[in-house]
Amino acid sequence: MTSQVSSTAEQADGALVGEQRASGDGGAGKEVQRLDRVIIRFAGDSGDGMQLTGDRFTSETASFGNDLSTLPNFPAEIRAPAGTLPGVSSFQLHFADHDILTPGDAPNVLVAMNPAALKANLGDVPRGAEIIVNTDEFTKRPMAKVGYATNPLEDGTLSAYNVHPVPLTTLTIEALKEFGLSRKEAERSKNMFALGLLSWMYHRPTEGTEKFLRAKFAKKPDIAEANVTAFRAGWNFGETTEDFATSYEVAPATAAFPTGTYRNISGNLALSYGLVAASHQADLPLYLGSYPITPASDILHELSKHKNFGVRTFQAEDEIAGIGAALGAAFGGSLAVTTTSGPGVALKSETIGLAVSLELPLLIVDIQRGGPSTGLPTKTEQADLLQAMYGRNGEAPVPIVAPKTPADCFDAALDAARIALTYRTPVFLLSDGYLANGSEPWRIPEVDQLPDLRVQFASGPNHELADGTEVFWPYKRDPQSLARPWALPGTPGLEHRIGGIEKQDGTGNISYDPANHDFMVRTRQAKVDGVTVPDVEVDDPEDEAGRGADTLVVGWGSTYGPITAAVRRVRGAGQRIAQAHLRHLNPFPGNLGEVLARYDKVIVPEMNLGQLATLLRAKYLVDARIHTQVSGMPFKAEQLAEVFKEAIND
């Protein structure tokens, strides 16, 4: 779904939510309040369709033109025990009339479909927020499952909140009487009733959702119409009930973005599109060798839809077979990709080392998740940095690229492909679950603005022997990039040896010579060290006297949104702080050492135990302060703002 927006002004991601700007009479004599931003969280049982509800509300919000950021949060189990705390699934959406960066710290509106959803999320809800509760589920047994001895709707537990008790299940069943559905079948549409109610409350468009439902259930038209009816019933309930006396408007973010065509996009979808675009710009077929693993599987699902772009996907029997097939495709002249998460990277490590030895382009996409081992499959973490950097035997350097937002996954994929193709090397692309499943508006680029990634395959002999004979040397390097020639198998005269055993410089013949091995190891390292990456940019506005800040915050990957929002809050409070964010983690930007040396204090927030900080300390001897979190959830902006203020005042 796309929308057109214009202008380039930017507003701060402020600490306050929902400033009332105007009010007036809405439909049926109800008041309409104008807000600048709102955070809504849908929460229910894993079978209640909260992810679908959130996705549809997000899609309509994107088409309306708001800036937005989302945070899906769901259990790892396919179907956790119904009505229990481990089975709660939620979807948080932050949307605004200005530029925002995070899904928000705390919801202004919580939709709780059952007692478990209320209990699991109530601690995040600030006093005075609105809570919409499905009263039909607050019976003795469901409440006992989560430890409620008395009904929280009646015992004063929710006295600090603006509570809207709504019998969602009963109202949905009543609305669907004409369809002759069983009670169980009718109950499944209660999420659409809730979506309709929230769509009325915040003046969201409805046409897209109705069209989506009819398409989704095209083979079951009665179910499609039942869901549309439930959706409309929720809208009409909001319009007519006296309990909802006020609806809210959040204007489009017309002052937030450059002119262009935008659509809502998740990180995994953006990354998939980036890989297809890289294949097109390189004029190479795209080959994905992959084994399904949360949260990377969506890339396999998406790329399998694009055979018309020359994409070939192979779902292997295991992680090792997936990367082995991808490396074979790279040898055959494809833009080769393998996708996985941390546990899969461990299994792929030997073949990554082989790719380093063969010096072939290969993209290793690691959608990081909580570990170690199986860990937290559906929760986010960025703890694979050191594994990507060093997790192979021998000296096997690999460039590392990390996107910072869901939309940035598109550009990061192109960048990673550029490095792999130019330097004939495997490249790590480190995303994470927060970016993969979260979404935001994305400005669709013009094709003629994308980089030219075309490569020249070897076509004939490239070396002359002492006797004048012309031969092909597979490891005769480009003097600038140190990349070896890429020869398609089957090309007459370009036959050469391939394998993991150390090669002789130039010829590629097997070599056990100590001096040759030393030279090859250093050459492969020099090739990675010489990868061209842009200088890191520092956001450090000077004061009236021309002075910058004394404190610098350095981040990487998905911490960009919370860090930037926190920096805005600190500056809004009148304190100076600088910010730098790294996309390239190996090699580091050439000016990074000079940047770090300019500041008295360097803070590195990470969703691990300090992996980037370890690398910065080792390379630049900087006394980097770490602030870490490994809860499976992204940082909150207010939390980071307090950390930054303490560091400034220390």
XYZ file of C-alpha atoms in Angstrom:
650
model
C 0.000 0.000 0.000
C 1.492 3.309 -1.068
C 0.836 6.955 -0.348
C 2.193 10.295 -1.491
C 3.681 12.741 1.011
C 5.765 15.853 0.604
C 7.984 18.411 2.376
C 11.193 17.902 4.331
C 10.631 19.439 7.760
C 11.450 17.287 10.780
C 10.097 17.381 14.320
C 11.537 15.869 17.458
C 10.404 12.505 18.792
C 9.360 14.215 22.010
C 8.741 12.700 25.412
C 5.058 13.604 25.597
C 2.363 11.737 23.706
C -0.987 13.001 22.591
C -0.954 16.748 22.985
C -4.481 17.984 22.286
C -4.435 20.531 19.464
C -8.053 21.049 18.591
C -11.472 19.668 19.316
C -14.858 19.772 17.750
C -18.028 17.811 17.101
C -17.687 14.497 15.289
C -20.331 12.141 14.002
C -23.372 11.510 16.203
C -22.498 14.616 18.199
C -19.298 13.102 19.585
C -16.183 15.075 20.338
C -13.131 14.739 18.089
C -9.722 15.489 19.580
C -6.596 16.177 17.566
C -3.436 14.387 18.760
C 0.104 14.584 17.443
C 0.913 10.935 18.124
C -0.522 7.776 19.694
C 0.833 4.403 20.841
C -1.604 1.468 20.661
C -0.953 -2.085 21.826
C -3.188 -4.991 20.827
C -2.741 -7.958 23.177
C -4.410 -11.319 23.417
C -3.963 -15.041 23.231
C -1.784 -16.493 20.472
C -4.945 -17.611 18.697
C -6.693 -14.241 18.910
C -5.139 -12.810 15.727
C -3.344 -9.886 17.338
C -0.564 -9.854 14.736
C -3.094 -9.726 11.893
C -5.066 -7.012 13.707
C -1.931 -4.939 14.184
C -0.830 -5.471 10.602
C -4.165 -4.258 9.246
C -4.268 -1.194 11.506
C -0.691 -0.449 10.436
C -1.479 -0.787 6.730
C -4.398 1.619 6.973
C -2.292 4.028 9.018
C 0.427 3.931 6.361
C -2.076 4.591 3.578
C -3.418 7.534 5.577
C 0.062 9.076 5.532
C 1.182 8.924 9.165
C 4.747 8.174 10.138
C 4.781 4.931 12.090
C 6.897 2.299 13.800
C 5.766 -1.131 14.980
C 6.821 -3.788 17.477
C 5.270 -7.268 17.050
C 5.876 -9.486 20.098
C 4.774 -13.106 20.136
C 5.675 -16.481 21.708
C 8.078 -18.931 20.080
C 5.666 -21.838 20.477
C 3.390 -22.551 17.534
C 0.448 -22.597 19.959
C 1.298 -21.803 23.558
C -1.269 -22.885 26.208
C -4.422 -20.831 25.760
C -5.090 -18.170 28.347
C -1.637 -18.330 29.953
C 0.977 -15.611 30.345
C 3.505 -17.410 28.076
C 0.823 -17.544 25.383
C 0.240 -13.782 25.181
C 0.862 -12.191 21.788
C 0.978 -8.430 21.294
C 1.456 -5.851 18.576
C 2.440 -2.247 19.370
C 2.054 0.592 16.884
C 3.302 4.167 17.276
C 1.927 6.593 14.672
C 2.227 10.351 14.423
C 1.863 13.499 12.359
C 5.650 14.008 12.484
C 8.887 12.078 12.190
C 9.179 9.306 14.815
C 11.862 6.697 15.410
C 10.584 3.982 17.761
C 7.438 1.927 18.484
C 7.130 3.980 21.676
C 8.044 3.323 25.277
C 4.545 2.754 26.684
C 1.071 2.391 25.139
C -1.562 5.107 25.433
C -4.180 2.501 24.547
C -4.129 -1.172 25.525
C -6.620 -3.562 23.946
C -6.675 -6.646 26.230
C -8.566 -9.627 24.845
C -8.315 -11.738 28.029
C -6.976 -11.694 31.634
C -3.544 -12.999 30.576
C -3.146 -10.135 28.095
C -4.107 -7.599 30.753
C -1.734 -8.993 33.373
C 1.204 -9.416 30.978
C 0.986 -5.845 29.710
C -0.446 -3.755 32.539
C 3.013 -2.969 33.937
C 3.859 -1.096 30.736
C 0.719 1.053 30.724
C 1.073 4.553 32.250
C -1.502 5.959 34.641
C -4.379 7.656 32.860
C -4.067 5.540 29.709
C -7.066 3.921 28.072
C -7.666 0.177 28.442
C -10.246 -1.613 26.311
C -11.081 -4.977 27.875
C -13.000 -7.934 26.503
C -15.216 -8.543 29.556
C -16.501 -11.885 28.217
C -13.146 -13.503 29.025
C -13.012 -12.316 32.637
C -14.615 -15.387 34.148
C -13.322 -17.441 37.064
C -11.232 -20.016 35.184
C -9.322 -17.665 32.819
C -8.584 -15.303 35.734
C -7.361 -18.160 37.927
C -4.937 -19.281 35.187
C -2.968 -16.047 35.560
C -3.301 -15.623 39.320
C -6.211 -13.189 39.617
C -8.038 -14.140 42.831
C -10.633 -11.427 42.222
C -11.842 -9.690 39.089
C -9.402 -6.843 38.277
C -12.221 -5.011 36.505
C -14.094 -4.727 39.794
C -11.542 -4.754 42.641
C -9.870 -1.393 41.969
C -6.814 -2.806 40.153
C -7.566 -0.545 37.185
C -8.672 2.556 39.090
C -5.739 4.579 37.730
C -6.797 3.972 34.121
C -9.612 4.974 31.806
C -11.227 1.569 31.352
C -13.698 0.657 28.598
C -15.351 -2.695 29.368
C -16.629 -4.172 26.096
C -18.140 -7.663 25.674
C -16.259 -8.197 22.415
C -17.079 -11.890 22.079
C -20.810 -11.459 22.732
C -21.101 -8.493 20.384
C -19.254 -10.335 17.630
C -21.422 -13.445 17.905
C -24.551 -11.285 17.864
C -23.359 -9.423 14.768
C -22.712 -12.682 12.896
C -26.001 -14.456 13.695
C -27.177 -14.301 10.099
C -24.203 -16.341 8.867
C -25.147 -19.520 10.726
C -21.644 -19.996 12.091
C -20.898 -22.065 15.159
C -20.028 -20.112 18.302
C -16.367 -21.096 17.944
C -16.243 -19.932 14.319
C -17.952 -16.637 15.133
C -15.628 -15.974 18.080
C -12.639 -16.003 15.738
C -13.815 -12.706 14.257
C -13.681 -10.794 17.543
C -10.288 -9.382 16.567
C -11.954 -7.791 13.524
C -14.615 -6.285 15.802
C -11.815 -4.797 17.924
C -10.062 -3.552 14.777
C -13.255 -1.858 13.617
C -13.685 -0.166 16.993
C -10.111 1.144 17.026
C -10.430 2.210 13.394
C -13.418 4.344 14.378
C -11.633 5.769 17.420
C -8.694 6.975 15.325
C -10.415 7.702 12.011
C -8.517 5.037 10.084
C -9.541 4.185 6.510
C -11.576 0.998 6.136
C -11.629 0.177 2.434
C -8.230 -1.484 2.428
C -9.097 -3.846 5.276
C -12.365 -4.917 3.687
C -10.580 -5.557 0.396
C -7.864 -7.509 2.227
C -10.378 -9.720 4.037
C -12.243 -10.564 0.837
C -8.974 -11.455 -0.872
C -7.651 -13.475 2.076
C -10.807 -15.581 2.301
C -11.635 -15.586 -1.413
C -12.178 -19.362 -1.370
C -14.515 -19.019 1.642
C -16.776 -16.065 0.777
C -19.047 -16.636 3.795
C -16.062 -16.338 6.159
C -14.852 -13.264 4.284
C -18.208 -11.521 4.641
C -18.460 -12.563 8.297
C -15.141 -10.883 9.034
C -16.142 -7.768 7.101
C -19.420 -7.696 9.027
C -17.596 -8.013 12.362
C -15.235 -5.236 11.323
C -18.137 -2.947 10.413
C -19.960 -3.882 13.623
C -16.962 -2.745 15.648
C -16.916 0.569 13.781
C -20.665 1.053 14.315
C -20.360 0.176 18.007
C -17.841 2.970 18.484
C -20.072 5.361 16.595
C -23.189 4.611 18.667
C -22.120 3.578 22.180
C -22.026 6.195 24.915
C -18.904 4.662 26.493
C -16.725 6.080 23.703
C -17.640 9.754 23.802
C -14.503 10.901 22.023
C -12.676 9.882 18.883
C -9.219 11.043 17.890
C -7.486 12.359 14.802
C -3.778 12.116 14.045
C -3.057 14.111 10.900
C -0.855 12.769 8.085
C 2.871 13.383 8.501
C 3.037 15.772 5.571
C 6.033 17.614 7.059
C 8.132 14.548 7.828
C 9.459 13.186 4.550
C 10.864 14.215 1.177
C 8.417 14.145 -1.711
C 7.907 10.659 -3.096
C 5.870 7.490 -3.149
C 5.889 5.619 0.142
C 4.703 2.268 1.410
C 4.795 0.503 4.754
C 7.522 -2.135 4.821
C 9.015 -4.593 7.297
C 12.729 -5.209 7.593
C 12.640 -8.705 6.103
C 10.536 -7.532 3.175
C 12.845 -4.565 2.561
C 15.855 -6.863 2.708
C 14.225 -9.244 0.217
C 13.516 -6.387 -2.169
C 17.083 -5.152 -1.718
C 18.446 -8.549 -2.742
C 16.233 -8.625 -5.841
C 17.315 -5.075 -6.715
C 20.990 -6.006 -6.221
C 20.544 -8.968 -8.556
C 18.960 -6.710 -11.168
C 21.661 -4.053 -10.833
C 24.399 -6.682 -11.060
C 22.703 -8.382 -14.031
C 23.148 -11.700 -12.240
C 20.618 -14.363 -11.273
C 19.811 -14.384 -7.552
C 20.209 -17.711 -5.755
C 19.072 -18.291 -2.172
C 20.168 -21.455 -0.402
C 18.407 -21.494 2.953
C 16.981 -23.552 5.780
C 13.918 -22.128 7.605
C 14.695 -20.519 10.953
C 12.967 -17.819 12.994
C 13.137 -14.871 12.379
C 14.754 -15.223 8.913
C 12.223 -17.502 7.212
C 10.153 -14.659 5.769
C 13.015 -13.827 3.388
C 12.839 -17.335 1.929
C 9.061 -17.064 1.685
C 9.234 -13.691 -0.063
C 12.022 -14.459 -2.514
C 10.256 -17.658 -3.585
C 7.530 -15.421 -5.057
C 9.869 -13.669 -7.485
C 10.895 -16.231 -10.071
C 9.947 -13.640 -12.701
C 13.022 -11.652 -11.626
C 15.341 -14.612 -12.128
C 15.295 -15.586 -8.448
C 15.907 -19.219 -7.582
C 15.232 -20.387 -4.024
C 16.331 -23.695 -2.529
C 14.947 -24.858 0.812
C 17.685 -27.216 1.931
C 17.484 -30.106 4.396
C 19.730 -28.284 6.865
C 21.815 -25.148 7.384
C 25.021 -26.688 6.027
C 23.377 -27.812 2.792
C 21.812 -24.365 2.369
C 25.086 -22.469 2.428
C 26.869 -25.208 0.466
C 24.374 -24.833 -2.359
C 24.692 -21.050 -2.201
C 28.472 -21.200 -2.440
C 28.164 -23.530 -5.413
C 25.843 -21.007 -7.047
C 28.435 -18.281 -6.430
C 31.055 -20.437 -8.170
C 28.582 -20.776 -11.044
C 28.168 -17.021 -11.447
C 25.079 -16.148 -9.386
C 24.564 -13.488 -6.748
C 24.441 -16.041 -3.953
C 22.723 -15.595 -0.584
C 22.109 -17.734 2.468
C 19.764 -16.625 5.259
C 19.720 -17.759 8.865
C 19.893 -16.708 12.503
C 22.597 -17.177 15.143
C 22.323 -20.970 15.614
C 22.486 -21.412 11.839
C 25.573 -19.206 11.556
C 27.358 -21.611 13.887
C 26.546 -24.509 11.553
C 27.548 -22.544 8.461
C 30.913 -21.416 9.841
C 33.036 -24.045 8.065
C 31.542 -23.185 4.680
C 31.981 -19.463 5.356
C 35.659 -20.226 5.899
C 35.663 -22.100 2.593
C 34.138 -19.053 0.881
C 36.931 -16.916 2.358
C 39.491 -19.347 0.966
C 37.831 -19.591 -2.451
C 37.340 -15.788 -2.496
C 33.866 -15.902 -3.984
C 31.036 -13.401 -3.405
C 28.465 -14.703 -0.926
C 25.953 -12.867 1.280
C 25.359 -14.380 4.724
C 22.188 -12.787 6.127
C 21.971 -13.240 9.899
C 18.661 -12.105 11.416
C 19.844 -12.112 15.027
C 17.709 -13.411 17.870
C 18.102 -14.093 21.562
C 20.552 -16.850 22.470
C 22.559 -18.820 23.352
C 21.550 -22.085 21.678
C 17.832 -22.058 20.824
C 17.415 -19.183 23.265
C 14.544 -16.809 22.499
C 13.583 -17.518 18.871
C 10.984 -14.736 18.554
C 12.798 -12.087 20.611
C 15.431 -9.639 19.437
C 19.108 -9.361 20.304
C 22.298 -8.179 18.579
C 24.724 -10.620 20.138
C 26.184 -12.227 16.988
C 28.668 -9.452 16.207
C 31.701 -11.264 17.590
C 30.545 -14.519 15.981
C 30.373 -12.752 12.608
C 33.755 -11.153 13.241
C 35.704 -14.144 14.531
C 33.514 -17.251 14.461
C 35.658 -19.318 12.080
C 38.858 -21.319 12.303
C 42.059 -19.678 11.127
C 42.361 -16.126 9.897
C 39.114 -15.761 7.919
C 38.142 -12.062 7.753
C 34.663 -11.159 6.503
C 33.170 -7.674 5.959
C 30.137 -6.900 8.151
C 27.224 -4.584 7.302
C 24.342 -3.765 9.681
C 21.116 -1.912 8.766
C 19.682 0.565 11.276
C 15.932 0.600 10.516
C 13.451 -1.702 8.748
C 13.524 0.446 5.594
C 17.324 0.680 5.710
C 17.490 -3.101 5.217
C 16.926 -2.409 1.503
C 19.972 -0.159 1.191
C 22.089 -2.392 3.416
C 21.401 -5.362 1.137
C 22.590 -3.365 -1.869
C 25.671 -2.249 0.046
C 26.533 -5.785 1.118
C 26.132 -7.003 -2.462
C 28.421 -4.208 -3.689
C 31.180 -5.289 -1.320
C 30.783 -9.006 -2.068
C 30.856 -8.541 -5.832
C 33.599 -5.920 -5.931
C 36.008 -7.676 -3.584
C 35.051 -11.341 -4.209
C 34.383 -12.076 -0.588
C 31.630 -13.398 1.656
C 29.857 -10.572 3.503
C 27.795 -10.688 6.689
C 24.552 -8.725 6.779
C 23.509 -8.418 10.439
C 19.843 -7.566 10.934
C 17.775 -8.664 13.968
C 14.278 -9.679 14.991
C 13.264 -6.116 15.893
C 14.106 -4.847 12.405
C 12.899 -7.997 10.647
C 9.361 -7.929 12.059
C 8.996 -4.198 12.695
C 7.833 -1.832 9.986
C 7.951 1.810 8.953
C 7.260 3.960 5.876
C 9.733 3.439 3.027
C 10.300 5.817 0.149
C 10.338 3.686 -2.984
C 13.531 4.567 -4.870
C 13.790 5.264 -8.578
C 15.517 2.413 -10.388
C 17.894 4.795 -12.153
C 19.118 5.966 -8.739
C 20.261 2.488 -7.684
C 23.993 1.681 -7.856
C 25.516 -0.088 -10.846
C 26.723 -3.457 -9.509
C 27.697 -5.123 -12.788
C 30.849 -7.234 -12.765
C 33.146 -8.496 -15.503
C 33.739 -12.238 -15.603
C 37.115 -13.486 -16.726
C 37.039 -14.167 -20.458
C 40.531 -15.372 -21.320
C 44.148 -15.704 -20.231
C 45.399 -13.021 -17.829
C 49.067 -13.960 -17.338
C 52.087 -14.524 -19.539
C 54.689 -17.090 -18.520
C 58.430 -16.590 -19.005
C 58.319 -18.532 -22.264
C 55.561 -16.297 -23.623
C 52.729 -18.749 -23.046
C 49.445 -17.062 -22.088
C 47.627 -18.756 -19.194
C 44.792 -18.098 -16.768
C 45.748 -17.504 -13.150
C 42.658 -17.648 -10.894
C 44.392 -15.780 -8.051
C 46.014 -12.979 -10.000
C 44.536 -9.967 -8.265
C 43.251 -6.549 -9.200
C 45.915 -4.198 -7.819
C 43.333 -1.830 -6.317
C 40.689 -4.117 -4.808
C 42.885 -7.233 -4.439
C 39.929 -9.177 -5.867
C 40.729 -12.280 -7.876
C 39.105 -12.878 -11.284
C 35.682 -14.540 -11.319
C 35.690 -17.288 -13.930
C 32.507 -19.084 -14.914
C 32.934 -22.863 -14.894
C 32.892 -24.330 -18.384
C 34.567 -21.337 -20.008
C 37.228 -22.781 -22.370
C 40.764 -22.085 -21.225
C 39.777 -20.938 -17.722
C 39.958 -24.316 -16.006
C 41.356 -23.917 -12.486
C 41.654 -25.732 -9.187
C 39.077 -25.052 -6.450
C 39.014 -26.246 -2.832
C 39.754 -25.324 0.740
C 43.400 -26.324 0.912
C 45.753 -23.326 0.784
C 46.545 -22.086 -2.690
C 49.657 -20.770 -4.289
C 49.529 -17.053 -4.931
C 48.485 -16.437 -8.508
C 48.222 -19.972 -9.843
C 45.798 -21.377 -7.259
C 47.755 -24.615 -7.096
C 47.906 -26.416 -3.737
C 50.712 -24.998 -1.626
C 52.143 -25.919 1.764
C 54.927 -23.361 1.535
C 55.104 -21.390 4.826
C 55.967 -18.085 3.171
C 53.136 -18.455 0.660
C 50.618 -19.211 3.425
C 51.749 -16.149 5.370
C 51.380 -14.033 2.236
C 47.919 -15.369 1.379
C 46.616 -14.862 4.926
C 47.864 -11.270 4.979
C 46.544 -10.610 1.495
C 43.033 -11.780 2.335
C 43.095 -9.580 5.443
C 44.388 -6.613 3.442
C 41.555 -7.086 0.947
C 38.928 -6.784 3.692
C 40.792 -3.924 5.365
C 40.784 -2.110 2.036
C 37.034 -2.324 1.438
C 35.796 1.163 0.599
C 33.232 2.355 3.151
C 32.081 5.943 3.762
C 33.284 7.928 6.762
C 31.040 7.805 9.788
C 28.914 10.937 10.140
C 28.647 12.628 13.519
C 25.517 14.477 14.586
C 26.942 17.133 16.917
C 25.243 20.537 16.627
C 27.474 23.316 17.920
C 26.287 25.856 20.476
C 26.385 29.627 19.986
C 30.064 29.693 20.921
C 30.863 27.068 18.280
C 31.464 24.302 20.814
C 30.417 20.713 20.314
C 29.479 18.137 22.916
C 31.854 16.344 25.275
C 29.882 13.092 25.167
C 29.429 10.834 22.110
C 26.951 7.971 21.773
C 28.004 5.250 19.333
C 25.516 2.641 18.185
C 25.051 0.017 15.505
C 22.142 -1.828 13.977
C 18.640 -1.543 15.382
C 19.618 0.611 18.367
C 19.485 3.597 16.008
C 15.845 4.470 16.697
C 15.922 4.380 20.516
C 19.339 6.095 20.636
C 18.272 8.903 18.309
C 14.975 9.415 20.155
C 16.889 9.551 23.452
C 19.417 12.019 22.033
C 16.539 14.283 20.970
C 15.122 14.192 24.482
C 18.472 15.034 26.063
C 18.931 17.976 23.710
C 15.362 19.044 24.340
C 16.267 19.239 28.032
C 19.045 21.695 27.190
C 22.079 19.364 27.315
C 24.626 18.749 24.552
C 25.333 15.259 23.259
C 26.723 13.895 19.983
C 25.703 10.766 18.110
C 27.360 8.458 15.558
C 25.893 5.271 14.149
C 27.871 2.530 12.413
C 26.646 0.590 9.393
C 30.078 -0.874 8.584
C 31.541 -2.951 11.411
C 34.344 -4.607 9.449
C 36.189 -2.701 8.284
C 35.338 0.280 10.463
C 35.066 3.677 8.734
C 38.478 5.246 8.177
C 37.733 8.320 10.307
C 36.290 6.439 13.296
C 39.458 6.605 15.396
C 39.726 10.372 14.936
C 36.030 10.794 15.795
C 36.310 8.790 19.019
C 39.404 10.738 20.099
C 37.494 14.051 19.940
C 35.226 13.222 22.876
C 35.873 12.941 26.589
C 33.166 10.305 27.056
C 31.999 7.589 24.644
C 28.859 5.562 25.428
C 27.975 2.389 23.516
C 24.426 1.051 24.069
C 24.024 -2.522 22.810
C 21.572 -5.413 23.068
C 24.385 -7.727 24.160
C 27.055 -7.592 26.863
C 29.279 -5.074 25.099
C 30.535 -6.614 21.856
C 31.014 -3.434 19.810
C 32.537 -1.739 22.854
C 35.050 -4.603 23.055
C 36.066 -4.079 19.432
C 36.366 -0.290 19.844
C 38.460 -0.649 22.981
C 40.784 -3.158 21.287
C 41.300 -1.205 18.067
C 41.233 2.415 19.244
C 42.154 2.118 22.946
C 39.112 4.228 23.808
C 37.537 3.957 27.261
C 34.102 3.169 25.897
C 31.340 2.999 28.492
C 28.840 0.254 27.881
C 25.116 0.235 28.527
C 23.699 -3.171 27.760
C 20.355 -4.916 27.693
C 19.618 -8.537 26.820
C 15.923 -8.797 27.683
C 14.780 -9.817 24.217
C 13.165 -6.386 23.781
C 14.504 -3.183 22.225
C 15.721 -0.251 24.314
C 13.226 2.359 25.489
C 14.082 5.931 24.590
C 13.362 7.329 28.052
C 15.613 4.730 29.659
C 18.516 5.659 27.362
C 17.888 9.382 27.866
C 18.419 8.961 31.608
C 21.622 6.990 31.001
C 22.934 9.720 28.707
C 22.081 12.483 31.178
C 23.912 10.672 33.969
C 26.972 10.245 31.769
C 26.984 13.920 30.783
C 26.733 15.015 34.409
C 29.276 12.484 35.657
